[in-house]
PDB file of C-alpha atoms in Angstrom:
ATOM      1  CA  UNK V  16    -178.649-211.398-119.897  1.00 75.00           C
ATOM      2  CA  UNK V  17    -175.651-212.516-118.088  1.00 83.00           C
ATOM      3  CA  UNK V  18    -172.162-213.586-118.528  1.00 87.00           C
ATOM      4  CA  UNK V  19    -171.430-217.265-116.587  1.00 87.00           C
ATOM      5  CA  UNK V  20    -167.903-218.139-116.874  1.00 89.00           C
ATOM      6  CA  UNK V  21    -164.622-217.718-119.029  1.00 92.00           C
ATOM      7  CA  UNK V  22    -161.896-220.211-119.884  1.00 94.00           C
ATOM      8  CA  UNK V  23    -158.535-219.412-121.299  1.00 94.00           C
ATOM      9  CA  UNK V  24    -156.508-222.400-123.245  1.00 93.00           C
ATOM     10  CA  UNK V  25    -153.072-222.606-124.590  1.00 90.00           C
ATOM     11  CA  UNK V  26    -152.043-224.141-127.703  1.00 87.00           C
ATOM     12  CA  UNK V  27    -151.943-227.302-125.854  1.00 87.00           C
ATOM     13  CA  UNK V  28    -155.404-227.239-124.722  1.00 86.00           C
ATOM     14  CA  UNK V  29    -154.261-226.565-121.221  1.00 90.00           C
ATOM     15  CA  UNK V  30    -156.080-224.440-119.007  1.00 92.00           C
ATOM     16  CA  UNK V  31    -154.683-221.193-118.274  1.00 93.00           C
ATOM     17  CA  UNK V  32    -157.690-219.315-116.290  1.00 92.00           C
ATOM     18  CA  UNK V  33    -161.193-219.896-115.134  1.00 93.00           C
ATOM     19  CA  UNK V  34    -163.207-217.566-113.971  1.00 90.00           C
ATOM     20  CA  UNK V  35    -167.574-217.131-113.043  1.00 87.00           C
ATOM     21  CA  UNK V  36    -169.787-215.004-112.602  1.00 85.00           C
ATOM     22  CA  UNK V  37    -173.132-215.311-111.810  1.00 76.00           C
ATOM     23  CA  UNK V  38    -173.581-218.998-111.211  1.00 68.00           C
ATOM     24  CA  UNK V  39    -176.194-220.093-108.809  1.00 64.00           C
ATOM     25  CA  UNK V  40    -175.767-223.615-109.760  1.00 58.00           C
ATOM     26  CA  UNK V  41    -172.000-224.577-108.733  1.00 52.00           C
ATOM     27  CA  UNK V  42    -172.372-227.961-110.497  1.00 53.00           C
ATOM     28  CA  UNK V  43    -171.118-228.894-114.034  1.00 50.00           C
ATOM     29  CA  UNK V  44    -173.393-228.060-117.110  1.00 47.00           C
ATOM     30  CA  UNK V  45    -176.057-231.125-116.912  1.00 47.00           C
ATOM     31  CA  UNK V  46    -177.508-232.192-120.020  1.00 43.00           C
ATOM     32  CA  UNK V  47    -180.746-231.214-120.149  1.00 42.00           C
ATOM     33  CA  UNK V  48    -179.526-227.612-119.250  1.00 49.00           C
ATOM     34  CA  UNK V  49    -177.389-227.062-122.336  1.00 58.00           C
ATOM     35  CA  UNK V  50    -180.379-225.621-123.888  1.00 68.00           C
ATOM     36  CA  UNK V  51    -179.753-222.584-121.729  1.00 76.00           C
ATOM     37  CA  UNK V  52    -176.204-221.501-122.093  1.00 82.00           C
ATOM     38  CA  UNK V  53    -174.247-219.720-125.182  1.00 87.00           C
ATOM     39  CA  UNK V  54    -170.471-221.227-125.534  1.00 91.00           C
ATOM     40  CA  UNK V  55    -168.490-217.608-127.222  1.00 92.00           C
ATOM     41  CA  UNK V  56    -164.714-219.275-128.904  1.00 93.00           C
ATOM     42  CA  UNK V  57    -162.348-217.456-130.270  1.00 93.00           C
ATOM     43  CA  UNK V  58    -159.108-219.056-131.122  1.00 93.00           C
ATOM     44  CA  UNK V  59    -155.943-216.752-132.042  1.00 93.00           C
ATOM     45  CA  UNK V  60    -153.587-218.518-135.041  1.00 93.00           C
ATOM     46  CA  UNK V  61    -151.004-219.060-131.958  1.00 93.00           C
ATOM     47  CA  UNK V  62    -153.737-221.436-130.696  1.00 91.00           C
ATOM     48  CA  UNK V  63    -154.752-219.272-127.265  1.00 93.00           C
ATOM     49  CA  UNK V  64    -158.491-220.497-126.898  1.00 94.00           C
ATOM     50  CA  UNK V  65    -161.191-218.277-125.090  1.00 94.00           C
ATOM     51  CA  UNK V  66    -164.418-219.871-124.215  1.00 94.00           C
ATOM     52  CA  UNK V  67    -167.160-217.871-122.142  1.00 92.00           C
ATOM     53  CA  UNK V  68    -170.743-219.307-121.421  1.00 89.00           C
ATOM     54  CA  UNK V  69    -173.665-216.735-121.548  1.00 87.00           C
ATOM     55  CA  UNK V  70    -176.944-216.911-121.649  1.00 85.00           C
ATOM     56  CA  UNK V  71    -178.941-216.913-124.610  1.00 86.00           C
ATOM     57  CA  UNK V  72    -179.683-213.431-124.806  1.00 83.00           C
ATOM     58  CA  UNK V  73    -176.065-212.566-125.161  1.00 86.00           C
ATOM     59  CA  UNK V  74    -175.220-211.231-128.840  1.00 85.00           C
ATOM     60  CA  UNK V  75    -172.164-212.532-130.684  1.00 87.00           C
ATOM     61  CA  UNK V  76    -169.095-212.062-128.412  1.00 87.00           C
ATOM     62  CA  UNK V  77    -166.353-212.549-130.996  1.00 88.00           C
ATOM     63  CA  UNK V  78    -165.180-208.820-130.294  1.00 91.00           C
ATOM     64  CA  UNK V  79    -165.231-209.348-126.807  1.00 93.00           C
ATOM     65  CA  UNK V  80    -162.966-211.982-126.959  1.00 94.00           C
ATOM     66  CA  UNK V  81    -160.483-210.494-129.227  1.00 94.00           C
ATOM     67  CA  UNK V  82    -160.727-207.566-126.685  1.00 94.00           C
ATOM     68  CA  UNK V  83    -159.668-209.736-124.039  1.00 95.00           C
ATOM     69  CA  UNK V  84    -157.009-210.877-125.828  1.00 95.00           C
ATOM     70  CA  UNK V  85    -155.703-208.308-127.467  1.00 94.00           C
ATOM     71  CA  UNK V  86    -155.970-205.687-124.378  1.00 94.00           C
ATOM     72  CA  UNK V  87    -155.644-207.767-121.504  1.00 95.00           C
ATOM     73  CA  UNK V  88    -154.073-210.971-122.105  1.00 95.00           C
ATOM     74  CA  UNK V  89    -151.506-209.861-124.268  1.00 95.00           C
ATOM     75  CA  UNK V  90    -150.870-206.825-122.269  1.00 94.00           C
ATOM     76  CA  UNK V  91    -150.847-208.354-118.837  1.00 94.00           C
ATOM     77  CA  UNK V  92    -149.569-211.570-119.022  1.00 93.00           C
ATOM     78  CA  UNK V  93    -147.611-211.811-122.681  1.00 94.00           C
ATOM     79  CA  UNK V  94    -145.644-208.943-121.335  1.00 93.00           C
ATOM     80  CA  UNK V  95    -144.943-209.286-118.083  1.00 92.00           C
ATOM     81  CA  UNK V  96    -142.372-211.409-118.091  1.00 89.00           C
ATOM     82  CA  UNK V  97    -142.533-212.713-114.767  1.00 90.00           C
ATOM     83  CA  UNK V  98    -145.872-214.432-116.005  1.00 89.00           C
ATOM     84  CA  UNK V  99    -144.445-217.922-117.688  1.00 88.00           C
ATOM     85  CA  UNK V 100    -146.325-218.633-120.880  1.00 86.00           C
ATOM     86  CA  UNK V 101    -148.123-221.604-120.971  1.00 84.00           C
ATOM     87  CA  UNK V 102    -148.503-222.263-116.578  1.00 86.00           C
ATOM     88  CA  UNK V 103    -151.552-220.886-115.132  1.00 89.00           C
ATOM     89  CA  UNK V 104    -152.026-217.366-114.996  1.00 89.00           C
ATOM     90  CA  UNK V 105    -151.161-216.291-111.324  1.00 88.00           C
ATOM     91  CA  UNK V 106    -151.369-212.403-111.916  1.00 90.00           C
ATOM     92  CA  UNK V 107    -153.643-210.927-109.721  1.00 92.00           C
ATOM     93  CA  UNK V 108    -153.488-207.581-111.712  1.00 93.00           C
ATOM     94  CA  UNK V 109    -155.108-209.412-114.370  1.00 93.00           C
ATOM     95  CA  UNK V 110    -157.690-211.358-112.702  1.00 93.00           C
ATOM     96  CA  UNK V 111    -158.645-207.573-111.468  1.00 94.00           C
ATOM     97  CA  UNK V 112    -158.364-206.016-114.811  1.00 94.00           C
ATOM     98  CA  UNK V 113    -160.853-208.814-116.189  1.00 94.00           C
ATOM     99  CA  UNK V 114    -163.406-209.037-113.873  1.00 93.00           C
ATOM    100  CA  UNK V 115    -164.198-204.957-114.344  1.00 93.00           C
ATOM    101  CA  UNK V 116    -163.972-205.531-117.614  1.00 94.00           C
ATOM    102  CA  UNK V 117    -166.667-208.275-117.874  1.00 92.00           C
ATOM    103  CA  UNK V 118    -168.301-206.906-114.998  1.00 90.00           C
ATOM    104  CA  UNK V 119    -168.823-203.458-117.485  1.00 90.00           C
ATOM    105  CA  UNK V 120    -170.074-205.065-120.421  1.00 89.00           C
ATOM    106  CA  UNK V 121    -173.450-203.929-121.216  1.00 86.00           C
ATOM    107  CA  UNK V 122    -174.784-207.484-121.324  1.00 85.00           C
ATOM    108  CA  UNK V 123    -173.151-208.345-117.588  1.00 84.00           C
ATOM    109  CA  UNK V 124    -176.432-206.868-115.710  1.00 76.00           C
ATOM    110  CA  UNK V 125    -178.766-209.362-114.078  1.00 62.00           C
ATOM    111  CA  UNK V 126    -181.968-209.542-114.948  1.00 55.00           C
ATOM    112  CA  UNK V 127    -184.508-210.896-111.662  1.00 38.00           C
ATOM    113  CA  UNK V 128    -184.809-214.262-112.925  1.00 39.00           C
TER     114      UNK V 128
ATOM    115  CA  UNK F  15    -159.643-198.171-125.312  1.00 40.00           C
ATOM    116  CA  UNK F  16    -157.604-195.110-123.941  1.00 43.00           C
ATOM    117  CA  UNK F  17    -154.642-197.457-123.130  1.00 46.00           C
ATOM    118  CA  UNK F  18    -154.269-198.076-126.841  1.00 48.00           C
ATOM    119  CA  UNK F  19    -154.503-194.310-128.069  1.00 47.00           C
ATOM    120  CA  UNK F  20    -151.583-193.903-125.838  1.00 50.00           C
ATOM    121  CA  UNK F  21    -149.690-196.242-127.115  1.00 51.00           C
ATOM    122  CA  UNK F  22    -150.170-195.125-130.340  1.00 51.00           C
ATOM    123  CA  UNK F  23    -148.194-192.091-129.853  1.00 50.00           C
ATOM    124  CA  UNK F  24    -145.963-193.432-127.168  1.00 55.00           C
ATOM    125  CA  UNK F  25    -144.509-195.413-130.178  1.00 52.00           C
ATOM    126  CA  UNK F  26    -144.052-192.428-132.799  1.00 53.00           C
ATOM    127  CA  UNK F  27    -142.171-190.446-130.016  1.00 53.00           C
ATOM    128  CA  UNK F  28    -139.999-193.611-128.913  1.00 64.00           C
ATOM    129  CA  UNK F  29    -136.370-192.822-129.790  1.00 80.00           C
ATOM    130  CA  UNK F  30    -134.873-194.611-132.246  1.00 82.00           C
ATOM    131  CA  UNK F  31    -131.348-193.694-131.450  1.00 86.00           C
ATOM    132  CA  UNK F  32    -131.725-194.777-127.746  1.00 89.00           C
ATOM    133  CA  UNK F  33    -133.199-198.043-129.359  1.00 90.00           C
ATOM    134  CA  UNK F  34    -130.233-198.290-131.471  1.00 91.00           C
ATOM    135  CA  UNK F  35    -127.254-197.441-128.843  1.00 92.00           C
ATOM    136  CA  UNK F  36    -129.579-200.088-126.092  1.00 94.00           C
ATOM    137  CA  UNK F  37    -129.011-202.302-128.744  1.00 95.00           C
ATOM    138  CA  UNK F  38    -125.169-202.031-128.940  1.00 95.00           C
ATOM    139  CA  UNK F  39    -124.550-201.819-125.561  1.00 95.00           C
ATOM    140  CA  UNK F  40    -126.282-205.368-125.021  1.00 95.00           C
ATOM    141  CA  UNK F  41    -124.045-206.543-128.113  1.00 95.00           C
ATOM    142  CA  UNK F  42    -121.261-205.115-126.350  1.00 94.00           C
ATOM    143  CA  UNK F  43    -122.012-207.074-122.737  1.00 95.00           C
ATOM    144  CA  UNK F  44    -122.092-209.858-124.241  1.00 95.00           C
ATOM    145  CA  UNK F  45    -119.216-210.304-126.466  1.00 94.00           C
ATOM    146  CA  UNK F  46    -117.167-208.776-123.082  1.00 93.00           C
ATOM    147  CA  UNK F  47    -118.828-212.165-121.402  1.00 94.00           C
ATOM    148  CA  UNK F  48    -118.670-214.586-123.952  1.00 93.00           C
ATOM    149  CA  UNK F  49    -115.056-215.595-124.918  1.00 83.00           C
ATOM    150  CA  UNK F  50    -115.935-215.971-128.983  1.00 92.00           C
ATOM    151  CA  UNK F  51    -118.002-214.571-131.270  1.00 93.00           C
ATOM    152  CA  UNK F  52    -119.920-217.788-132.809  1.00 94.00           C
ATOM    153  CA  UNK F  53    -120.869-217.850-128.389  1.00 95.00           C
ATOM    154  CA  UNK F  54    -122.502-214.609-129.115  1.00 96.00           C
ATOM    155  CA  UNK F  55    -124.086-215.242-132.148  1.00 95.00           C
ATOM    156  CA  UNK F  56    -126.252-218.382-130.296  1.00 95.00           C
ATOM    157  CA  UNK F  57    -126.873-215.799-127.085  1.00 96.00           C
ATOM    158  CA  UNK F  58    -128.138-213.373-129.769  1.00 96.00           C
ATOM    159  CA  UNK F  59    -130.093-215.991-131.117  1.00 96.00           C
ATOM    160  CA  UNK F  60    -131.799-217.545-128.137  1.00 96.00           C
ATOM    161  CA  UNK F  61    -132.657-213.459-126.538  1.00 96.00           C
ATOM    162  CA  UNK F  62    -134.366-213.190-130.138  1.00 96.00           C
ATOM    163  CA  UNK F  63    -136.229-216.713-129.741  1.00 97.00           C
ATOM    164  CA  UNK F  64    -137.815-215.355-126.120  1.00 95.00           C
ATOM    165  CA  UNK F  65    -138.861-212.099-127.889  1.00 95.00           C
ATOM    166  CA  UNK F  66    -140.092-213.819-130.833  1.00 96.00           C
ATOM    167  CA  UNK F  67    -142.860-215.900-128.595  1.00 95.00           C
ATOM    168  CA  UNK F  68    -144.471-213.261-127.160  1.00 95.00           C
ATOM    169  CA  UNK F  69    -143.831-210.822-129.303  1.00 96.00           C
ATOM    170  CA  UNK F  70    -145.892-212.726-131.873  1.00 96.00           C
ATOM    171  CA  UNK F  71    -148.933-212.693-129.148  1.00 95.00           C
ATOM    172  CA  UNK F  72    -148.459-208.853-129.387  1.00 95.00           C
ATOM    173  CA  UNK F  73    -148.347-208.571-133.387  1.00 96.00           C
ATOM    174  CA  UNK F  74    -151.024-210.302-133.675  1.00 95.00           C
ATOM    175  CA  UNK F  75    -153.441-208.164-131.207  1.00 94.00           C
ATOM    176  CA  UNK F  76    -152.129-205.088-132.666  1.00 93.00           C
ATOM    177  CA  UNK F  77    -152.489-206.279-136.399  1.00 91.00           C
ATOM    178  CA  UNK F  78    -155.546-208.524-136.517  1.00 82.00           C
ATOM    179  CA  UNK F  79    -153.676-210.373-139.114  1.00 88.00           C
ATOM    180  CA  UNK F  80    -155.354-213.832-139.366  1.00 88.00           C
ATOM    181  CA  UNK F  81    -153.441-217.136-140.091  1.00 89.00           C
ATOM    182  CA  UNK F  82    -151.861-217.047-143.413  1.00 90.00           C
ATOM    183  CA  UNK F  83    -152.759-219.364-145.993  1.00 91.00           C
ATOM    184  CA  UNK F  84    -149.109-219.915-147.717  1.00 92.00           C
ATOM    185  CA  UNK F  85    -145.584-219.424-147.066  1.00 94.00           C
ATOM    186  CA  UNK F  86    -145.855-216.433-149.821  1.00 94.00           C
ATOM    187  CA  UNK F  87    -148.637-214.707-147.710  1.00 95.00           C
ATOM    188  CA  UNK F  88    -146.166-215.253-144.312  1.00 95.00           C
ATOM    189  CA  UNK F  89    -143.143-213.846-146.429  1.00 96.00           C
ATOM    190  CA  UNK F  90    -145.499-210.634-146.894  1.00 95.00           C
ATOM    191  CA  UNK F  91    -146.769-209.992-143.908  1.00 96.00           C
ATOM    192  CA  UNK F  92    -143.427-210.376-142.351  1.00 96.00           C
ATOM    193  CA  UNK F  93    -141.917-207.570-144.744  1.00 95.00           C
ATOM    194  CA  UNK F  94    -144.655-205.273-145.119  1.00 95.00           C
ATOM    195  CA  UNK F  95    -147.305-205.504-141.589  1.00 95.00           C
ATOM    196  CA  UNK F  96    -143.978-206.582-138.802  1.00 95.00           C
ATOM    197  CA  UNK F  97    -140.789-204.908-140.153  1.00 95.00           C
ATOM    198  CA  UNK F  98    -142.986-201.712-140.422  1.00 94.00           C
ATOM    199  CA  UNK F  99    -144.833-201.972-137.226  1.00 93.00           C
ATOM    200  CA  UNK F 100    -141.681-202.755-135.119  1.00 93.00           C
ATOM    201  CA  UNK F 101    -138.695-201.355-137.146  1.00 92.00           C
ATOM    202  CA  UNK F 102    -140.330-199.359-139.508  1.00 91.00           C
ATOM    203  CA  UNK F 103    -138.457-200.479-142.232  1.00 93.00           C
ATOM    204  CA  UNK F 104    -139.974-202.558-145.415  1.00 95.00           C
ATOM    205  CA  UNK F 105    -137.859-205.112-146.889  1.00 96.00           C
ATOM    206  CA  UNK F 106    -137.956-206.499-150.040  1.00 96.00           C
ATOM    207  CA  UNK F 107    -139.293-209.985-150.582  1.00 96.00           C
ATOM    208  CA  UNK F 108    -137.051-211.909-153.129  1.00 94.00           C
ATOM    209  CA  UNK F 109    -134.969-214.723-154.333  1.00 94.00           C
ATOM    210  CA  UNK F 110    -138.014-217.044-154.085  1.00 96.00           C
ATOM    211  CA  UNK F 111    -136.342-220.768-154.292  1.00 95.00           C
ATOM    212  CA  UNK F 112    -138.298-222.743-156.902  1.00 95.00           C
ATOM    213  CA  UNK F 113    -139.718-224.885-154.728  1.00 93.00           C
ATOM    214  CA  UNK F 114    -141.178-221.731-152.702  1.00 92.00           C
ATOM    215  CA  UNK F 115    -139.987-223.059-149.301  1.00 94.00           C
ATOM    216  CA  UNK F 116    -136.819-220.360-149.238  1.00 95.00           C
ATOM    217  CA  UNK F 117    -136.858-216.364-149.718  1.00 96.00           C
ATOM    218  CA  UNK F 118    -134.527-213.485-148.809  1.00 96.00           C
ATOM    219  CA  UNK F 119    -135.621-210.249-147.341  1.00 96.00           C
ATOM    220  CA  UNK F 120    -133.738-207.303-148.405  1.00 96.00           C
ATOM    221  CA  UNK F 121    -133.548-204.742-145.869  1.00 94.00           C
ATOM    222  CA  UNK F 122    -132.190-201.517-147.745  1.00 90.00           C
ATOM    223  CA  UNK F 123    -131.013-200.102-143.957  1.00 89.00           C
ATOM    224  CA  UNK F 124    -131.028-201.755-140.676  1.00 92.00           C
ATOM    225  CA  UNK F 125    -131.569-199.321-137.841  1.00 90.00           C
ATOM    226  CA  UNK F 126    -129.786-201.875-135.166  1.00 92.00           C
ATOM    227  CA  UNK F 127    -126.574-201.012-137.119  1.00 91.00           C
ATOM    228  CA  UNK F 128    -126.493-197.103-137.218  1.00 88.00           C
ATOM    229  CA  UNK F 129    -123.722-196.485-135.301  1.00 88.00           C
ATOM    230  CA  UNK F 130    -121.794-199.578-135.855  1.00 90.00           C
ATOM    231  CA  UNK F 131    -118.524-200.727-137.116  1.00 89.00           C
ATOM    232  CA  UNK F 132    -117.099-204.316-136.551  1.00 90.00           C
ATOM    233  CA  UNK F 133    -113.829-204.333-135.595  1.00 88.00           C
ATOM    234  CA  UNK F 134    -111.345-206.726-137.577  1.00 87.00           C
ATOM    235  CA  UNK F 135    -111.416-209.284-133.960  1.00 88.00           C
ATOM    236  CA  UNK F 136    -114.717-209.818-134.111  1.00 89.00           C
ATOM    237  CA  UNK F 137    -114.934-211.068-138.191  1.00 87.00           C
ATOM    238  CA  UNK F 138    -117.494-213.616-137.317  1.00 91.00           C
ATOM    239  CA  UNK F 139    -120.305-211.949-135.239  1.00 93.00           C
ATOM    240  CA  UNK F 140    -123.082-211.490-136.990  1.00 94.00           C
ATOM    241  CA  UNK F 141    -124.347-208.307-135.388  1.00 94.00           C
ATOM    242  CA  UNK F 142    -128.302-208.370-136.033  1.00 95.00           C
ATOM    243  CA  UNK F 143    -128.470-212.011-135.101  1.00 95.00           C
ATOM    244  CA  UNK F 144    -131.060-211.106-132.901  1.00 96.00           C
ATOM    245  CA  UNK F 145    -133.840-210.118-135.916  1.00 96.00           C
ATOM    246  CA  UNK F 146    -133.614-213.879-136.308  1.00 97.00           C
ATOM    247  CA  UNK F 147    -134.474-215.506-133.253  1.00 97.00           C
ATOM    248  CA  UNK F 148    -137.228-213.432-133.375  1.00 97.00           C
ATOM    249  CA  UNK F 149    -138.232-214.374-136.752  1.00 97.00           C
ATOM    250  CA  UNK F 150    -137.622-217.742-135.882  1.00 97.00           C
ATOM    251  CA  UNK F 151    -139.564-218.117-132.084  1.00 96.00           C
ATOM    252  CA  UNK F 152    -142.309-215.783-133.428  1.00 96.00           C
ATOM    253  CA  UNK F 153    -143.030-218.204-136.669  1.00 96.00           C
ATOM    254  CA  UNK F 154    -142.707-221.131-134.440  1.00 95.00           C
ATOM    255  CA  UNK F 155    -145.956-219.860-132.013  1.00 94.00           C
ATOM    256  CA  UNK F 156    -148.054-220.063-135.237  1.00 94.00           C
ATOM    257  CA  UNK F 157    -147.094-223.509-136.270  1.00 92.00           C
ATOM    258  CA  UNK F 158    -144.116-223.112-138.462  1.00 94.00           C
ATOM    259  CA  UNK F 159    -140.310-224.062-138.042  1.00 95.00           C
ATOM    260  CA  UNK F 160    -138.111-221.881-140.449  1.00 96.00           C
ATOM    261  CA  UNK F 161    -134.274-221.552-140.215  1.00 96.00           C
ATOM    262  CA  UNK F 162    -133.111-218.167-140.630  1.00 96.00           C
ATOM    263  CA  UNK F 163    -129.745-216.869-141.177  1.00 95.00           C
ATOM    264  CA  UNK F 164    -127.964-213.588-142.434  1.00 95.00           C
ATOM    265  CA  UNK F 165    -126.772-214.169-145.769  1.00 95.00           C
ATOM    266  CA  UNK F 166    -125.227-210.641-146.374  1.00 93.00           C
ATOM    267  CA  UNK F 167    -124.718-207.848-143.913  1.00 93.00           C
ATOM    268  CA  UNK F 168    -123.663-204.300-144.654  1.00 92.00           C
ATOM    269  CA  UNK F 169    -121.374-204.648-142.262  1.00 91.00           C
ATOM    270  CA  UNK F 170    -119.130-207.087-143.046  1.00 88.00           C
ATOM    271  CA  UNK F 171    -118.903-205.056-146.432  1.00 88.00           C
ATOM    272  CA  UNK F 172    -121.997-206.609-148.760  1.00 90.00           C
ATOM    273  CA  UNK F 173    -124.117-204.154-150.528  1.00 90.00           C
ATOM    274  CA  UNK F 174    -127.200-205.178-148.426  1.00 92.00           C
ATOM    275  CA  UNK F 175    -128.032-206.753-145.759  1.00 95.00           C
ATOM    276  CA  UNK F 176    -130.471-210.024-146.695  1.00 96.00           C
ATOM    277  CA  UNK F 177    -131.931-212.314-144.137  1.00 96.00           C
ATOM    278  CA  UNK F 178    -132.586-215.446-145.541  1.00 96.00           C
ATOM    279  CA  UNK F 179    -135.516-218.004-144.176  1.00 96.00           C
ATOM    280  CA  UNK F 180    -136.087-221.390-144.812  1.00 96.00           C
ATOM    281  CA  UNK F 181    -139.218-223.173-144.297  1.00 95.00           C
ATOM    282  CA  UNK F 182    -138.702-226.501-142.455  1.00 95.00           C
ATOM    283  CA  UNK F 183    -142.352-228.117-141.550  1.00 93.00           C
ATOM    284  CA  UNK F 184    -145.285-227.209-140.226  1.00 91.00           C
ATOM    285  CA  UNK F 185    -145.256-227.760-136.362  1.00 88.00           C
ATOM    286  CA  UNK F 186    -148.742-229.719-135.609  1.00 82.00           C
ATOM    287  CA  UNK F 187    -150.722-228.877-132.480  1.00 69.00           C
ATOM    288  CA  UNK F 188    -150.737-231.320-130.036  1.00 66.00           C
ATOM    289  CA  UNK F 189    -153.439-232.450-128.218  1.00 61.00           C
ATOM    290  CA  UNK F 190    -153.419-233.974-124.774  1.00 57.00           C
ATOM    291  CA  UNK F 191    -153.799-237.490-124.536  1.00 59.00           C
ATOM    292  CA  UNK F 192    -157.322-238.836-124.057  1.00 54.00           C
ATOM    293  CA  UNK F 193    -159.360-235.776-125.428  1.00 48.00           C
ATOM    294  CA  UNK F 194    -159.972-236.964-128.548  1.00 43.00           C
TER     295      UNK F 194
END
């Protein structure tokens, strides 16, 4: 089980933040792959979007979003307020703060493949 | 998380007085740099609207309240989940307008004014202008344009002090162009 990637959207369906782990293939999803990956959304009601690609033997990350909202985007970007809403987010104490926290879920581990 | 246990009591032993005097002494600043008070109401205003859109982002991680379905349900949660959480006060929610688009909250006290007194030159500030920026920029993050307004204020003598919103449209999300 593995975590691929993670995608943060504004209201406007801009793109905040991308981030990957685990991806041997650098190329975009092809089509007969889809089969393989897990798309996780949640959506808050002021239209922030989080998408992160698993594998398929990822449980339902719902809480895991709203974690990531709720404790680290809202904590290190909504209130720091050199961090304009809405641009990318340039904050390198939050890139930090994410990847140990998606690199401690219990799901992160590689499995030989 | 042990950041959030922290907070927890961080905010029970966060002084409300300090809060109160910060409060006046911003009030203060700006009515030394603004030459009229109607100038001072809009800077109150517009400090409240930049609160209000990211304070909403922090309400709603801290309340896991999920989108309401009616202006009734937003009235609510206004008085009785934000008031509380960041003022700790619960208004009442009255003077529904028939139509259901207009209501008053009631606050009983307001702890901005505790210390307060207006003095006769300054008969038009409105004091607590702030509470409705932030009202006003948080409502607008989640879609909905309200106009908000102090309709009575202890302080200019009224029994109680009533904010009173308006709902104006719902804001719809746009998409880019060329995603559809």
């Amino acid at each position: 089980m593995t975590v691929h990637n993670l995608y943060i959207f504004d209201r406007n369906g801009s793109c905040l933040h991308y981030s990957e782990w685990n991806r041997k293939k650098q190329a975009g999803i092809s089509k007969d792959e889809t089969s393989r990956y897990k798309l996780h959304y949640y959506e808050t009601p002021t239209g922030i979007k989080l998408v992160m690609n698993t594998d398929l033997g990822v449980p339902n990350c719902r809480d895991t979003l709203q974690q990531i909202y709720s404790t680290l985007y809202v904590e290190y970007i909504v209130k720091n307020p050199l961090c304009v809403l809405g641009e990318t987010l340039q904050s390198d104490l939050f890139n930090s703060k994410l990847d140990s926290f998606i690199r401690a879920l219990p799901f992160f581990s590689v499995r030989a493949a | 998380m042990s950041r959030q246990s922290n907070r927890a009591t961080d905010s029970k032993k966060m002084n409300s007085e300090l809060f109160t005097l910060t409060y006046g002494a911003l009030v203060t600043q700006l009515c030394k740099d603004y030459e009229n008070d109607e100038e001072v109401n809009k800077q109150l205003d517009k400090m409240g609207y930049n609160i209000g859109v990211r304070l909403i982002e922090d309400f709603l991680a801290r309340s896991s309240v999920g989108r309401c379905h009616d202006f009734r349900e937003t009235a609510d949660v206004i008085a009785k989940v934000a008031f509380k959480m960041y003022l700790g006060i619960t208004p009442s929610v009255t003077n529904w307008s028939p139509a259901g688009d207009e209501f008053s909250l009631i606050l009983e006290s307001n702890p901005l004014v505790d210390f307060v007194e207006l003095p006769d030159n300054h008969s038009n500030l409105v004091y607590s202008n702030l509470l409705c920026g932030v009202l006003r920029g948080a409502l607008e993050m989640v879609q909905m344009a309200v106009d908000v307004r102090f309709a009575q204020d202890t302080l200019r003598g009224d029994n109680v002090t009533e904010i009173r919103m308006k709902f104006i449209k719902r804001i719809e999300e746009n998409m880019p162009a060329g995603d559809e």
